[in-house]
Amino acid sequence: RSSLRAEPAGAGPCVPCETLSNLKIADTNLLSAAVVPGTDSLPAHCRVLGYVRPAINFEIVLPLEEWNGKYLANGCGGYCGSVGDNAYGLGRYYVASSMDSGHWGESFFDGRWAYHDRVAEVDWAHRAVHETARVSKALIESFYGRTPDQSYFVGCSTGGRMAAMEASRYPDDFDGIVCGAPALDYTGLVAIFASWVVQANTDEAGMNIITRADL
């Protein structure tokens, strides 16, 4: 575990983990805050689950010892639809957060949530990352008694688009942003490219030429 660790700031909590669930944060419901024991790859941490109203579900993990003083927010891919993994940041003693972008989906290609739901569209477009960062920083300040020294966002594909939206709409949220392979032209990606893929993979009988069994 020490090989993955950044130089520790030695920061520890100022309050018990469980008390974070009682914290009052605007437009936010904190559902639970529980201590998770450490493993060979991850430090012991406080795991906080909740949502920003109406439906941005998140997970925030805060190391119990040797927090490196930094915060890492994670983007998600496709249409998202589930809370992501915080192991990379936590394993390096960051406070880390992930979210579902404001809706639930059967897979990250499930776009049914957006039908006649403008709030969900806005959450996915830009609000989910910004609001999760706001809540994460409030929890950090309450738990450690200070704000993070640096805050970072990392994302690829839709996460890359989220990164670009953060930089343009909310430039004060993060000190550094990793914008990987940003999926910026969704009209082209979905209406044109995805339609072309379906047509190219359909035979004269209307059946898939390449199926999951072939992959």
PDB file of C-alpha atoms in Angstrom, residues 1-214:
ATOM      1  CA  ARG A   1       0.000   0.000   0.000  1.00  0.00           C
ATOM      2  CA  SER A   2       2.821   2.421   0.777  1.00  0.00           C
ATOM      3  CA  SER A   3       4.040   2.182  -2.845  1.00  0.00           C
ATOM      4  CA  LEU A   4       0.785   3.780  -4.020  1.00  0.00           C
ATOM      5  CA  ARG A   5       0.760   6.529  -1.436  1.00  0.00           C
ATOM      6  CA  ALA A   6       1.541  10.136  -2.197  1.00  0.00           C
ATOM      7  CA  GLU A   7       3.518  12.091   0.362  1.00  0.00           C
ATOM      8  CA  PRO A   8       1.108  12.123   3.325  1.00  0.00           C
ATOM      9  CA  ALA A   9       0.020  15.339   4.936  1.00  0.00           C
ATOM     10  CA  GLY A  10      -0.712  13.325   8.063  1.00  0.00           C
ATOM     11  CA  ALA A  11      -4.206  14.741   8.310  1.00  0.00           C
ATOM     12  CA  GLY A  12      -6.762  12.839  10.355  1.00  0.00           C
ATOM     13  CA  PRO A  13     -10.423  13.430  11.145  1.00  0.00           C
ATOM     14  CA  CYS A  14     -11.628  16.017  13.621  1.00  0.00           C
ATOM     15  CA  VAL A  15     -15.018  14.358  14.146  1.00  0.00           C
ATOM     16  CA  PRO A  16     -16.272  10.737  14.091  1.00  0.00           C
ATOM     17  CA  CYS A  17     -17.188   9.443  10.666  1.00  0.00           C
ATOM     18  CA  GLU A  18     -20.757   8.583  11.654  1.00  0.00           C
ATOM     19  CA  THR A  19     -21.557  12.198  12.532  1.00  0.00           C
ATOM     20  CA  LEU A  20     -21.186  13.265   8.889  1.00  0.00           C
ATOM     21  CA  SER A  21     -24.605  11.822   8.059  1.00  0.00           C
ATOM     22  CA  ASN A  22     -26.115  14.497  10.320  1.00  0.00           C
ATOM     23  CA  LEU A  23     -24.423  17.353   8.490  1.00  0.00           C
ATOM     24  CA  LYS A  24     -26.831  19.860   6.952  1.00  0.00           C
ATOM     25  CA  ILE A  25     -25.894  20.743   3.373  1.00  0.00           C
ATOM     26  CA  ALA A  26     -28.255  22.691   1.130  1.00  0.00           C
ATOM     27  CA  ASP A  27     -30.362  20.584  -1.258  1.00  0.00           C
ATOM     28  CA  THR A  28     -28.608  17.418  -0.090  1.00  0.00           C
ATOM     29  CA  ASN A  29     -29.717  14.227   1.633  1.00  0.00           C
ATOM     30  CA  LEU A  30     -26.902  12.324   3.368  1.00  0.00           C
ATOM     31  CA  LEU A  31     -28.059   8.716   3.669  1.00  0.00           C
ATOM     32  CA  SER A  32     -25.178   7.099   5.554  1.00  0.00           C
ATOM     33  CA  ALA A  33     -21.637   7.592   6.829  1.00  0.00           C
ATOM     34  CA  ALA A  34     -19.754   4.490   7.921  1.00  0.00           C
ATOM     35  CA  VAL A  35     -16.184   3.408   8.594  1.00  0.00           C
ATOM     36  CA  VAL A  36     -14.799   0.879   6.108  1.00  0.00           C
ATOM     37  CA  PRO A  37     -11.751  -1.102   7.332  1.00  0.00           C
ATOM     38  CA  GLY A  38      -8.547  -0.941   5.327  1.00  0.00           C
ATOM     39  CA  THR A  39      -7.354  -3.658   2.940  1.00  0.00           C
ATOM     40  CA  ASP A  40      -4.023  -4.469   1.312  1.00  0.00           C
ATOM     41  CA  SER A  41      -4.708  -1.871  -1.395  1.00  0.00           C
ATOM     42  CA  LEU A  42      -7.017   0.668   0.245  1.00  0.00           C
ATOM     43  CA  PRO A  43      -6.746   2.580   3.528  1.00  0.00           C
ATOM     44  CA  ALA A  44      -9.450   2.600   6.167  1.00  0.00           C
ATOM     45  CA  HIS A  45     -11.927   5.313   5.265  1.00  0.00           C
ATOM     46  CA  CYS A  46     -15.235   6.980   5.944  1.00  0.00           C
ATOM     47  CA  ARG A  47     -17.719   6.139   3.182  1.00  0.00           C
ATOM     48  CA  VAL A  48     -20.528   8.647   2.713  1.00  0.00           C
ATOM     49  CA  LEU A  49     -23.546   7.944   0.519  1.00  0.00           C
ATOM     50  CA  GLY A  50     -26.224  10.433  -0.409  1.00  0.00           C
ATOM     51  CA  TYR A  51     -27.812  12.474  -3.150  1.00  0.00           C
ATOM     52  CA  VAL A  52     -28.231  16.055  -4.232  1.00  0.00           C
ATOM     53  CA  ARG A  53     -31.887  16.682  -4.925  1.00  0.00           C
ATOM     54  CA  PRO A  54     -33.608  15.590  -6.985  1.00  0.00           C
ATOM     55  CA  ALA A  55     -31.495  12.598  -8.041  1.00  0.00           C
ATOM     56  CA  ILE A  56     -27.690  13.052  -8.181  1.00  0.00           C
ATOM     57  CA  ASN A  57     -26.484  10.021  -6.224  1.00  0.00           C
ATOM     58  CA  PHE A  58     -22.890  10.070  -4.986  1.00  0.00           C
ATOM     59  CA  GLU A  59     -20.253   8.231  -2.992  1.00  0.00           C
ATOM     60  CA  ILE A  60     -17.529  10.162  -1.171  1.00  0.00           C
ATOM     61  CA  VAL A  61     -14.647   8.385   0.584  1.00  0.00           C
ATOM     62  CA  LEU A  62     -12.400  10.100   3.128  1.00  0.00           C
ATOM     63  CA  PRO A  63      -9.197   8.426   4.453  1.00  0.00           C
ATOM     64  CA  LEU A  64      -9.142   8.025   8.230  1.00  0.00           C
ATOM     65  CA  GLU A  65      -5.374   8.553   8.404  1.00  0.00           C
ATOM     66  CA  GLU A  66      -2.696  10.287   6.339  1.00  0.00           C
ATOM     67  CA  TRP A  67      -5.047  12.142   4.021  1.00  0.00           C
ATOM     68  CA  ASN A  68      -2.778  13.752   1.430  1.00  0.00           C
ATOM     69  CA  GLY A  69      -4.685  17.043   1.627  1.00  0.00           C
ATOM     70  CA  LYS A  70      -6.194  16.711  -1.845  1.00  0.00           C
ATOM     71  CA  TYR A  71      -9.580  15.974  -3.409  1.00  0.00           C
ATOM     72  CA  LEU A  72     -10.144  13.931  -6.591  1.00  0.00           C
ATOM     73  CA  ALA A  73     -13.522  13.913  -8.368  1.00  0.00           C
ATOM     74  CA  ASN A  74     -14.265  11.240 -10.964  1.00  0.00           C
ATOM     75  CA  GLY A  75     -16.333  11.561 -14.119  1.00  0.00           C
ATOM     76  CA  CYS A  76     -18.244   8.752 -15.799  1.00  0.00           C
ATOM     77  CA  GLY A  77     -18.745   7.348 -19.294  1.00  0.00           C
ATOM     78  CA  GLY A  78     -21.611   7.160 -21.764  1.00  0.00           C
ATOM     79  CA  TYR A  79     -24.885   8.189 -20.162  1.00  0.00           C
ATOM     80  CA  CYS A  80     -23.487   7.146 -16.750  1.00  0.00           C
ATOM     81  CA  GLY A  81     -26.429   5.850 -14.696  1.00  0.00           C
ATOM     82  CA  SER A  82     -24.539   4.345 -11.742  1.00  0.00           C
ATOM     83  CA  VAL A  83     -22.114   5.577  -9.091  1.00  0.00           C
ATOM     84  CA  GLY A  84     -18.516   4.949 -10.139  1.00  0.00           C
ATOM     85  CA  ASP A  85     -15.401   3.596  -8.445  1.00  0.00           C
ATOM     86  CA  ASN A  86     -13.213   5.671  -6.114  1.00  0.00           C
ATOM     87  CA  ALA A  87     -10.455   3.104  -5.580  1.00  0.00           C
ATOM     88  CA  TYR A  88      -7.767   4.886  -7.620  1.00  0.00           C
ATOM     89  CA  GLY A  89      -7.910   8.105  -5.619  1.00  0.00           C
ATOM     90  CA  LEU A  90      -8.517   6.466  -2.264  1.00  0.00           C
ATOM     91  CA  GLY A  91      -5.559   4.140  -2.771  1.00  0.00           C
ATOM     92  CA  ARG A  92      -3.385   7.246  -3.056  1.00  0.00           C
ATOM     93  CA  TYR A  93      -4.888   8.854   0.055  1.00  0.00           C
ATOM     94  CA  TYR A  94      -7.081  11.369  -1.723  1.00  0.00           C
ATOM     95  CA  VAL A  95     -10.593  12.179  -0.665  1.00  0.00           C
ATOM     96  CA  ALA A  96     -12.421  10.862  -3.733  1.00  0.00           C
ATOM     97  CA  SER A  97     -15.934  11.199  -5.088  1.00  0.00           C
ATOM     98  CA  SER A  98     -18.016   9.668  -7.842  1.00  0.00           C
ATOM     99  CA  MET A  99     -21.645  10.123  -8.908  1.00  0.00           C
ATOM    100  CA  ASP A 100     -24.263   8.740 -11.322  1.00  0.00           C
ATOM    101  CA  SER A 101     -24.799  12.081 -13.165  1.00  0.00           C
ATOM    102  CA  GLY A 102     -28.360  12.417 -11.878  1.00  0.00           C
ATOM    103  CA  HIS A 103     -30.183   9.269 -12.966  1.00  0.00           C
ATOM    104  CA  TRP A 104     -30.203   5.468 -12.846  1.00  0.00           C
ATOM    105  CA  GLY A 105     -29.701   3.366 -15.975  1.00  0.00           C
ATOM    106  CA  GLU A 106     -29.438  -0.330 -16.809  1.00  0.00           C
ATOM    107  CA  SER A 107     -26.144   0.430 -18.548  1.00  0.00           C
ATOM    108  CA  PHE A 108     -24.175   3.508 -19.548  1.00  0.00           C
ATOM    109  CA  PHE A 109     -25.877   3.258 -22.983  1.00  0.00           C
ATOM    110  CA  ASP A 110     -29.372   3.482 -21.441  1.00  0.00           C
ATOM    111  CA  GLY A 111     -30.761   6.893 -22.404  1.00  0.00           C
ATOM    112  CA  ARG A 112     -34.429   6.404 -21.479  1.00  0.00           C
ATOM    113  CA  TRP A 113     -34.074   8.658 -18.433  1.00  0.00           C
ATOM    114  CA  ALA A 114     -33.784  11.755 -20.654  1.00  0.00           C
ATOM    115  CA  TYR A 115     -37.214  11.422 -22.288  1.00  0.00           C
ATOM    116  CA  HIS A 116     -39.226  14.531 -21.347  1.00  0.00           C
ATOM    117  CA  ASP A 117     -37.008  15.174 -18.283  1.00  0.00           C
ATOM    118  CA  ARG A 118     -35.188  18.465 -18.633  1.00  0.00           C
ATOM    119  CA  VAL A 119     -33.863  18.388 -15.054  1.00  0.00           C
ATOM    120  CA  ALA A 120     -32.191  15.024 -15.661  1.00  0.00           C
ATOM    121  CA  GLU A 121     -30.694  16.337 -18.897  1.00  0.00           C
ATOM    122  CA  VAL A 122     -29.187  19.344 -17.107  1.00  0.00           C
ATOM    123  CA  ASP A 123     -27.856  17.147 -14.297  1.00  0.00           C
ATOM    124  CA  TRP A 124     -26.102  14.912 -16.834  1.00  0.00           C
ATOM    125  CA  ALA A 125     -24.902  17.851 -18.903  1.00  0.00           C
ATOM    126  CA  HIS A 126     -23.097  19.769 -16.154  1.00  0.00           C
ATOM    127  CA  ARG A 127     -24.841  20.043 -12.778  1.00  0.00           C
ATOM    128  CA  ALA A 128     -23.931  16.624 -11.304  1.00  0.00           C
ATOM    129  CA  VAL A 129     -20.160  17.174 -11.167  1.00  0.00           C
ATOM    130  CA  HIS A 130     -20.482  20.703  -9.804  1.00  0.00           C
ATOM    131  CA  GLU A 131     -22.945  19.718  -7.079  1.00  0.00           C
ATOM    132  CA  THR A 132     -20.983  16.632  -6.033  1.00  0.00           C
ATOM    133  CA  ALA A 133     -17.857  18.776  -5.714  1.00  0.00           C
ATOM    134  CA  ARG A 134     -19.761  21.258  -3.552  1.00  0.00           C
ATOM    135  CA  VAL A 135     -20.942  18.532  -1.176  1.00  0.00           C
ATOM    136  CA  SER A 136     -17.526  16.830  -1.120  1.00  0.00           C
ATOM    137  CA  LYS A 137     -15.779  20.026  -0.055  1.00  0.00           C
ATOM    138  CA  ALA A 138     -18.345  20.615   2.697  1.00  0.00           C
ATOM    139  CA  LEU A 139     -17.731  17.097   4.026  1.00  0.00           C
ATOM    140  CA  ILE A 140     -13.968  17.561   3.826  1.00  0.00           C
ATOM    141  CA  GLU A 141     -14.097  20.765   5.834  1.00  0.00           C
ATOM    142  CA  SER A 142     -16.351  19.207   8.460  1.00  0.00           C
ATOM    143  CA  PHE A 143     -14.346  15.969   8.735  1.00  0.00           C
ATOM    144  CA  TYR A 144     -10.793  17.333   8.672  1.00  0.00           C
ATOM    145  CA  GLY A 145     -11.413  20.869   9.871  1.00  0.00           C
ATOM    146  CA  ARG A 146      -9.981  22.478   6.726  1.00  0.00           C
ATOM    147  CA  THR A 147     -10.473  22.760   3.009  1.00  0.00           C
ATOM    148  CA  PRO A 148      -8.404  20.701   0.526  1.00  0.00           C
ATOM    149  CA  ASP A 149      -5.060  22.102  -0.611  1.00  0.00           C
ATOM    150  CA  GLN A 150      -5.838  21.149  -4.216  1.00  0.00           C
ATOM    151  CA  SER A 151      -8.900  19.770  -5.980  1.00  0.00           C
ATOM    152  CA  TYR A 152      -8.795  17.789  -9.218  1.00  0.00           C
ATOM    153  CA  PHE A 153     -11.257  16.317 -11.695  1.00  0.00           C
ATOM    154  CA  VAL A 154     -10.528  13.430 -14.056  1.00  0.00           C
ATOM    155  CA  GLY A 155     -12.775  12.027 -16.765  1.00  0.00           C
ATOM    156  CA  CYS A 156     -12.741  10.371 -20.169  1.00  0.00           C
ATOM    157  CA  SER A 157     -15.346  10.273 -22.965  1.00  0.00           C
ATOM    158  CA  THR A 158     -18.476  11.657 -21.273  1.00  0.00           C
ATOM    159  CA  GLY A 159     -16.167  12.305 -18.339  1.00  0.00           C
ATOM    160  CA  GLY A 160     -14.001  14.313 -20.722  1.00  0.00           C
ATOM    161  CA  ARG A 161     -17.040  16.322 -21.745  1.00  0.00           C
ATOM    162  CA  MET A 162     -17.806  16.874 -18.066  1.00  0.00           C
ATOM    163  CA  ALA A 163     -14.238  18.112 -17.654  1.00  0.00           C
ATOM    164  CA  ALA A 164     -14.691  20.626 -20.469  1.00  0.00           C
ATOM    165  CA  MET A 165     -18.006  21.793 -18.995  1.00  0.00           C
ATOM    166  CA  GLU A 166     -16.409  22.244 -15.577  1.00  0.00           C
ATOM    167  CA  ALA A 167     -13.596  24.325 -17.060  1.00  0.00           C
ATOM    168  CA  SER A 168     -16.035  26.571 -18.935  1.00  0.00           C
ATOM    169  CA  ARG A 169     -18.957  26.821 -16.482  1.00  0.00           C
ATOM    170  CA  TYR A 170     -17.394  26.309 -13.050  1.00  0.00           C
ATOM    171  CA  PRO A 171     -13.696  27.220 -13.301  1.00  0.00           C
ATOM    172  CA  ASP A 172     -13.355  27.675  -9.541  1.00  0.00           C
ATOM    173  CA  ASP A 173     -14.369  24.099  -8.687  1.00  0.00           C
ATOM    174  CA  PHE A 174     -10.987  22.511  -9.433  1.00  0.00           C
ATOM    175  CA  ASP A 175      -7.323  23.473  -9.518  1.00  0.00           C
ATOM    176  CA  GLY A 176      -6.577  20.881 -12.201  1.00  0.00           C
ATOM    177  CA  ILE A 177      -8.734  19.060 -14.755  1.00  0.00           C
ATOM    178  CA  VAL A 178      -7.882  15.966 -16.816  1.00  0.00           C
ATOM    179  CA  CYS A 179     -10.030  16.017 -19.979  1.00  0.00           C
ATOM    180  CA  GLY A 180      -9.618  12.657 -21.718  1.00  0.00           C
ATOM    181  CA  ALA A 181     -11.149  11.919 -25.168  1.00  0.00           C
ATOM    182  CA  PRO A 182     -14.049  14.354 -24.606  1.00  0.00           C
ATOM    183  CA  ALA A 183     -17.329  13.280 -26.211  1.00  0.00           C
ATOM    184  CA  LEU A 184     -18.389  16.766 -27.277  1.00  0.00           C
ATOM    185  CA  ASP A 185     -20.472  16.231 -30.429  1.00  0.00           C
ATOM    186  CA  TYR A 186     -23.351  14.164 -29.116  1.00  0.00           C
ATOM    187  CA  THR A 187     -25.523  14.899 -32.149  1.00  0.00           C
ATOM    188  CA  GLY A 188     -22.831  13.348 -34.289  1.00  0.00           C
ATOM    189  CA  LEU A 189     -22.062  10.532 -31.889  1.00  0.00           C
ATOM    190  CA  VAL A 190     -25.626   9.430 -31.237  1.00  0.00           C
ATOM    191  CA  ALA A 191     -27.796  10.529 -34.146  1.00  0.00           C
ATOM    192  CA  ILE A 192     -25.254   9.882 -36.896  1.00  0.00           C
ATOM    193  CA  PHE A 193     -22.452   7.536 -35.791  1.00  0.00           C
ATOM    194  CA  ALA A 194     -24.588   5.227 -33.630  1.00  0.00           C
ATOM    195  CA  SER A 195     -27.253   5.002 -36.349  1.00  0.00           C
ATOM    196  CA  TRP A 196     -24.580   4.165 -38.902  1.00  0.00           C
ATOM    197  CA  VAL A 197     -23.190   1.393 -36.691  1.00  0.00           C
ATOM    198  CA  VAL A 198     -26.667  -0.152 -36.315  1.00  0.00           C
ATOM    199  CA  GLN A 199     -27.318   0.003 -40.048  1.00  0.00           C
ATOM    200  CA  ALA A 200     -23.898  -1.383 -40.942  1.00  0.00           C
ATOM    201  CA  ASN A 201     -24.420  -4.305 -38.561  1.00  0.00           C
ATOM    202  CA  THR A 202     -27.883  -5.236 -39.872  1.00  0.00           C
ATOM    203  CA  ASP A 203     -28.371  -7.822 -42.625  1.00  0.00           C
ATOM    204  CA  GLU A 204     -31.155  -8.013 -45.203  1.00  0.00           C
ATOM    205  CA  ALA A 205     -33.344  -9.983 -42.771  1.00  0.00           C
ATOM    206  CA  GLY A 206     -33.013  -7.292 -40.112  1.00  0.00           C
ATOM    207  CA  MET A 207     -30.721  -9.403 -37.909  1.00  0.00           C
ATOM    208  CA  ASN A 208     -27.365  -8.447 -36.349  1.00  0.00           C
ATOM    209  CA  ILE A 209     -24.374  -9.482 -38.440  1.00  0.00           C
ATOM    210  CA  ILE A 210     -22.056  -9.398 -35.423  1.00  0.00           C
ATOM    211  CA  THR A 211     -23.580 -10.538 -32.127  1.00  0.00           C
ATOM    212  CA  ARG A 212     -22.308 -10.627 -28.556  1.00  0.00           C
ATOM    213  CA  ALA A 213     -21.393 -14.281 -29.087  1.00  0.00           C
ATOM    214  CA  ASP A 214     -18.914 -13.204 -31.758  1.00  0.00           C
TER     215      ASP A 214
END
